[in-house]
Amino acid sequence: LAGLTAAAFALPVIKYLVPKKGSQFDDRWVEFAPYDKIKEGIPQAFQFSYKRTDGFIEERVTKAHWAYRVPGTKAIKVYSGTCPHLGCAYRFNEKETHFECPCHNSFFKLGGDVISGPAPRSLDVLPYRVKGGMVEIIDIEFKPGNTERLRAI
């Protein structure tokens, strides 16, 4: 009986200590926006949501990322909706044709490069694919404040 009790307590600890096989990140493709709604050369914020499971917790995640069609091509750019400086939301200034983060005055070119401000790197580009007219992305989050892209989620 003592052996069974010890095993009952030991198994969860062993399972916790033994690393899982495969990626620790969720690399599922999630629906982002209809391809035909993405404008050429003019970034728009698209809100989307999906279910994410973290351990035993299942939650509905709702976010907004930016996307535009690269002029003269069928390719698109999808940017994470958070500034790489400290993770604030930013906006696109259509008149000035650049992105701007109001938290600490970081400015980014349409192509994502830093114009000025404390942002340590360009905007984070997300992988995408088009499937049945719908743009799907892998919703990657990077740690803010670093010069290199360190994945958080």
PDB file of C-alpha atoms in Angstrom:
ATOM      1  CA  LEU A   1       0.000   0.000   0.000  1.00  0.00           C
ATOM      2  CA  ALA A   2       2.856   2.368   0.788  1.00  0.00           C
ATOM      3  CA  GLY A   3       4.367   1.665  -2.642  1.00  0.00           C
ATOM      4  CA  LEU A   4       1.132   2.592  -4.426  1.00  0.00           C
ATOM      5  CA  THR A   5       0.860   5.821  -2.468  1.00  0.00           C
ATOM      6  CA  ALA A   6       4.470   6.728  -3.265  1.00  0.00           C
ATOM      7  CA  ALA A   7       3.896   5.978  -6.968  1.00  0.00           C
ATOM      8  CA  ALA A   8       0.755   8.128  -6.994  1.00  0.00           C
ATOM      9  CA  PHE A   9       2.808  11.105  -5.769  1.00  0.00           C
ATOM     10  CA  ALA A  10       5.929  10.333  -7.797  1.00  0.00           C
ATOM     11  CA  LEU A  11       4.327   9.985 -11.249  1.00  0.00           C
ATOM     12  CA  PRO A  12       3.205  13.635 -11.585  1.00  0.00           C
ATOM     13  CA  VAL A  13       6.636  14.822 -10.425  1.00  0.00           C
ATOM     14  CA  ILE A  14       8.401  12.578 -12.945  1.00  0.00           C
ATOM     15  CA  LYS A  15       6.046  13.694 -15.711  1.00  0.00           C
ATOM     16  CA  TYR A  16       6.832  17.319 -14.842  1.00  0.00           C
ATOM     17  CA  LEU A  17      10.597  16.768 -14.837  1.00  0.00           C
ATOM     18  CA  VAL A  18      10.824  14.754 -18.067  1.00  0.00           C
ATOM     19  CA  PRO A  19      10.828  17.115 -21.069  1.00  0.00           C
ATOM     20  CA  LYS A  20       8.072  16.732 -23.648  1.00  0.00           C
ATOM     21  CA  LYS A  21       8.948  15.693 -27.184  1.00  0.00           C
ATOM     22  CA  GLY A  22       8.329  18.227 -29.916  1.00  0.00           C
ATOM     23  CA  SER A  23       7.954  21.977 -29.722  1.00  0.00           C
ATOM     24  CA  GLN A  24       6.999  23.758 -26.542  1.00  0.00           C
ATOM     25  CA  PHE A  25       5.180  26.292 -28.706  1.00  0.00           C
ATOM     26  CA  ASP A  26       1.776  26.115 -30.351  1.00  0.00           C
ATOM     27  CA  ASP A  27       2.509  26.157 -34.084  1.00  0.00           C
ATOM     28  CA  ARG A  28      -1.062  25.638 -35.266  1.00  0.00           C
ATOM     29  CA  TRP A  29      -2.363  27.656 -38.182  1.00  0.00           C
ATOM     30  CA  VAL A  30      -5.298  29.873 -37.155  1.00  0.00           C
ATOM     31  CA  GLU A  31      -7.703  31.809 -39.363  1.00  0.00           C
ATOM     32  CA  PHE A  32      -6.729  35.468 -39.546  1.00  0.00           C
ATOM     33  CA  ALA A  33      -8.569  37.348 -42.319  1.00  0.00           C
ATOM     34  CA  PRO A  34     -10.052  36.871 -45.796  1.00  0.00           C
ATOM     35  CA  TYR A  35      -7.324  37.442 -48.393  1.00  0.00           C
ATOM     36  CA  ASP A  36      -9.549  39.702 -50.507  1.00  0.00           C
ATOM     37  CA  LYS A  37     -10.079  42.080 -47.530  1.00  0.00           C
ATOM     38  CA  ILE A  38      -6.356  42.838 -47.260  1.00  0.00           C
ATOM     39  CA  LYS A  39      -5.572  46.061 -49.142  1.00  0.00           C
ATOM     40  CA  GLU A  40      -2.546  46.699 -51.307  1.00  0.00           C
ATOM     41  CA  GLY A  41       0.001  48.980 -49.618  1.00  0.00           C
ATOM     42  CA  ILE A  42      -2.354  50.093 -46.820  1.00  0.00           C
ATOM     43  CA  PRO A  43      -1.989  48.203 -43.519  1.00  0.00           C
ATOM     44  CA  GLN A  44      -5.126  47.376 -41.586  1.00  0.00           C
ATOM     45  CA  ALA A  45      -5.600  45.875 -38.155  1.00  0.00           C
ATOM     46  CA  PHE A  46      -7.535  42.610 -38.267  1.00  0.00           C
ATOM     47  CA  GLN A  47      -9.080  41.203 -35.115  1.00  0.00           C
ATOM     48  CA  PHE A  48      -9.244  37.414 -34.831  1.00  0.00           C
ATOM     49  CA  SER A  49      -9.781  34.810 -32.128  1.00  0.00           C
ATOM     50  CA  TYR A  50      -9.072  31.151 -31.490  1.00  0.00           C
ATOM     51  CA  LYS A  51      -8.955  28.591 -28.678  1.00  0.00           C
ATOM     52  CA  ARG A  52      -5.600  28.047 -26.990  1.00  0.00           C
ATOM     53  CA  THR A  53      -4.830  25.320 -24.468  1.00  0.00           C
ATOM     54  CA  ASP A  54      -2.167  25.844 -21.821  1.00  0.00           C
ATOM     55  CA  GLY A  55      -1.856  22.757 -19.665  1.00  0.00           C
ATOM     56  CA  PHE A  56      -5.363  22.091 -18.371  1.00  0.00           C
ATOM     57  CA  ILE A  57      -6.609  25.599 -19.111  1.00  0.00           C
ATOM     58  CA  GLU A  58      -8.461  26.230 -22.356  1.00  0.00           C
ATOM     59  CA  GLU A  59      -9.056  29.867 -23.206  1.00  0.00           C
ATOM     60  CA  ARG A  60     -10.408  31.920 -26.071  1.00  0.00           C
ATOM     61  CA  VAL A  61      -7.748  34.358 -27.247  1.00  0.00           C
ATOM     62  CA  THR A  62      -8.740  37.517 -29.140  1.00  0.00           C
ATOM     63  CA  LYS A  63      -6.030  39.646 -30.733  1.00  0.00           C
ATOM     64  CA  ALA A  64      -5.369  42.116 -33.517  1.00  0.00           C
ATOM     65  CA  HIS A  65      -2.440  42.023 -35.942  1.00  0.00           C
ATOM     66  CA  TRP A  66      -1.618  44.198 -38.944  1.00  0.00           C
ATOM     67  CA  ALA A  67      -1.571  43.111 -42.589  1.00  0.00           C
ATOM     68  CA  TYR A  68      -1.230  44.563 -46.075  1.00  0.00           C
ATOM     69  CA  ARG A  69      -0.583  43.289 -49.597  1.00  0.00           C
ATOM     70  CA  VAL A  70       2.875  44.093 -50.901  1.00  0.00           C
ATOM     71  CA  PRO A  71       2.332  46.453 -53.883  1.00  0.00           C
ATOM     72  CA  GLY A  72       2.582  44.782 -57.280  1.00  0.00           C
ATOM     73  CA  THR A  73       2.522  41.239 -55.844  1.00  0.00           C
ATOM     74  CA  LYS A  74       0.119  38.752 -54.326  1.00  0.00           C
ATOM     75  CA  ALA A  75       2.329  38.462 -51.227  1.00  0.00           C
ATOM     76  CA  ILE A  76       1.226  39.928 -47.922  1.00  0.00           C
ATOM     77  CA  LYS A  77       2.981  41.040 -44.763  1.00  0.00           C
ATOM     78  CA  VAL A  78       1.482  40.218 -41.394  1.00  0.00           C
ATOM     79  CA  TYR A  79       2.918  42.017 -38.368  1.00  0.00           C
ATOM     80  CA  SER A  80       2.368  41.165 -34.740  1.00  0.00           C
ATOM     81  CA  GLY A  81       0.098  43.786 -33.198  1.00  0.00           C
ATOM     82  CA  THR A  82       2.514  44.509 -30.350  1.00  0.00           C
ATOM     83  CA  CYS A  83       5.464  46.887 -30.408  1.00  0.00           C
ATOM     84  CA  PRO A  84       8.820  45.113 -29.981  1.00  0.00           C
ATOM     85  CA  HIS A  85       9.906  47.711 -27.411  1.00  0.00           C
ATOM     86  CA  LEU A  86       7.570  46.976 -24.476  1.00  0.00           C
ATOM     87  CA  GLY A  87       4.586  45.243 -26.072  1.00  0.00           C
ATOM     88  CA  CYS A  88       2.204  48.183 -26.466  1.00  0.00           C
ATOM     89  CA  ALA A  89      -0.349  48.299 -29.274  1.00  0.00           C
ATOM     90  CA  TYR A  90       0.612  50.588 -32.143  1.00  0.00           C
ATOM     91  CA  ARG A  91      -1.210  52.138 -35.102  1.00  0.00           C
ATOM     92  CA  PHE A  92      -0.613  52.982 -38.738  1.00  0.00           C
ATOM     93  CA  ASN A  93      -0.494  56.665 -39.624  1.00  0.00           C
ATOM     94  CA  GLU A  94      -1.839  56.671 -43.184  1.00  0.00           C
ATOM     95  CA  LYS A  95      -0.923  60.326 -43.798  1.00  0.00           C
ATOM     96  CA  GLU A  96       2.738  59.774 -42.815  1.00  0.00           C
ATOM     97  CA  THR A  97       2.735  56.163 -44.143  1.00  0.00           C
ATOM     98  CA  HIS A  98       4.407  54.733 -41.061  1.00  0.00           C
ATOM     99  CA  PHE A  99       3.539  52.810 -37.912  1.00  0.00           C
ATOM    100  CA  GLU A 100       3.759  54.622 -34.592  1.00  0.00           C
ATOM    101  CA  CYS A 101       3.686  53.398 -31.027  1.00  0.00           C
ATOM    102  CA  PRO A 102       2.253  56.001 -28.637  1.00  0.00           C
ATOM    103  CA  CYS A 103       3.785  54.466 -25.489  1.00  0.00           C
ATOM    104  CA  HIS A 104       7.401  55.560 -26.056  1.00  0.00           C
ATOM    105  CA  ASN A 105       7.383  57.123 -29.545  1.00  0.00           C
ATOM    106  CA  SER A 106       8.819  54.340 -31.662  1.00  0.00           C
ATOM    107  CA  PHE A 107       8.213  54.782 -35.395  1.00  0.00           C
ATOM    108  CA  PHE A 108       8.443  52.098 -38.092  1.00  0.00           C
ATOM    109  CA  LYS A 109       8.509  52.161 -41.895  1.00  0.00           C
ATOM    110  CA  LEU A 110       5.806  50.380 -43.877  1.00  0.00           C
ATOM    111  CA  GLY A 111       8.310  47.531 -44.339  1.00  0.00           C
ATOM    112  CA  GLY A 112       8.657  47.229 -40.544  1.00  0.00           C
ATOM    113  CA  ASP A 113      12.135  48.749 -40.027  1.00  0.00           C
ATOM    114  CA  VAL A 114      12.674  51.160 -37.130  1.00  0.00           C
ATOM    115  CA  ILE A 115      12.699  54.838 -38.119  1.00  0.00           C
ATOM    116  CA  SER A 116      13.293  56.200 -34.622  1.00  0.00           C
ATOM    117  CA  GLY A 117      12.574  55.584 -30.964  1.00  0.00           C
ATOM    118  CA  PRO A 118      13.612  53.048 -28.373  1.00  0.00           C
ATOM    119  CA  ALA A 119      12.308  49.933 -30.184  1.00  0.00           C
ATOM    120  CA  PRO A 120      15.249  47.477 -30.289  1.00  0.00           C
ATOM    121  CA  ARG A 121      14.218  45.747 -33.531  1.00  0.00           C
ATOM    122  CA  SER A 122      11.864  45.968 -36.484  1.00  0.00           C
ATOM    123  CA  LEU A 123       8.219  44.906 -36.283  1.00  0.00           C
ATOM    124  CA  ASP A 124       7.734  41.157 -35.867  1.00  0.00           C
ATOM    125  CA  VAL A 125       6.629  39.470 -39.101  1.00  0.00           C
ATOM    126  CA  LEU A 126       4.375  36.441 -38.685  1.00  0.00           C
ATOM    127  CA  PRO A 127       4.261  33.384 -40.962  1.00  0.00           C
ATOM    128  CA  TYR A 128       1.156  33.123 -43.118  1.00  0.00           C
ATOM    129  CA  ARG A 129      -0.440  30.964 -45.771  1.00  0.00           C
ATOM    130  CA  VAL A 130      -3.550  31.339 -47.893  1.00  0.00           C
ATOM    131  CA  LYS A 131      -5.990  28.442 -47.782  1.00  0.00           C
ATOM    132  CA  GLY A 132      -9.351  28.595 -49.561  1.00  0.00           C
ATOM    133  CA  GLY A 133      -9.264  32.396 -49.763  1.00  0.00           C
ATOM    134  CA  MET A 134      -8.565  32.741 -46.038  1.00  0.00           C
ATOM    135  CA  VAL A 135      -5.234  33.951 -44.648  1.00  0.00           C
ATOM    136  CA  GLU A 136      -4.014  31.731 -41.825  1.00  0.00           C
ATOM    137  CA  ILE A 137      -1.174  32.625 -39.475  1.00  0.00           C
ATOM    138  CA  ILE A 138       0.870  31.064 -36.724  1.00  0.00           C
ATOM    139  CA  ASP A 139       0.232  33.432 -33.811  1.00  0.00           C
ATOM    140  CA  ILE A 140       3.757  33.865 -32.479  1.00  0.00           C
ATOM    141  CA  GLU A 141       4.558  36.212 -29.607  1.00  0.00           C
ATOM    142  CA  PHE A 142       8.108  37.442 -29.121  1.00  0.00           C
ATOM    143  CA  LYS A 143       9.568  38.820 -25.902  1.00  0.00           C
ATOM    144  CA  PRO A 144       9.622  42.610 -26.051  1.00  0.00           C
ATOM    145  CA  GLY A 145      12.721  44.664 -25.319  1.00  0.00           C
ATOM    146  CA  ASN A 146      15.290  42.402 -27.001  1.00  0.00           C
ATOM    147  CA  THR A 147      17.323  43.031 -30.141  1.00  0.00           C
ATOM    148  CA  GLU A 148      16.859  39.407 -31.217  1.00  0.00           C
ATOM    149  CA  ARG A 149      13.513  37.668 -31.587  1.00  0.00           C
ATOM    150  CA  LEU A 150      13.080  35.404 -28.565  1.00  0.00           C
ATOM    151  CA  ARG A 151       9.840  33.496 -28.772  1.00  0.00           C
ATOM    152  CA  ALA A 152       7.526  33.770 -25.772  1.00  0.00           C
ATOM    153  CA  ILE A 153       4.467  31.889 -27.100  1.00  0.00           C
TER     154      ILE A 153
END
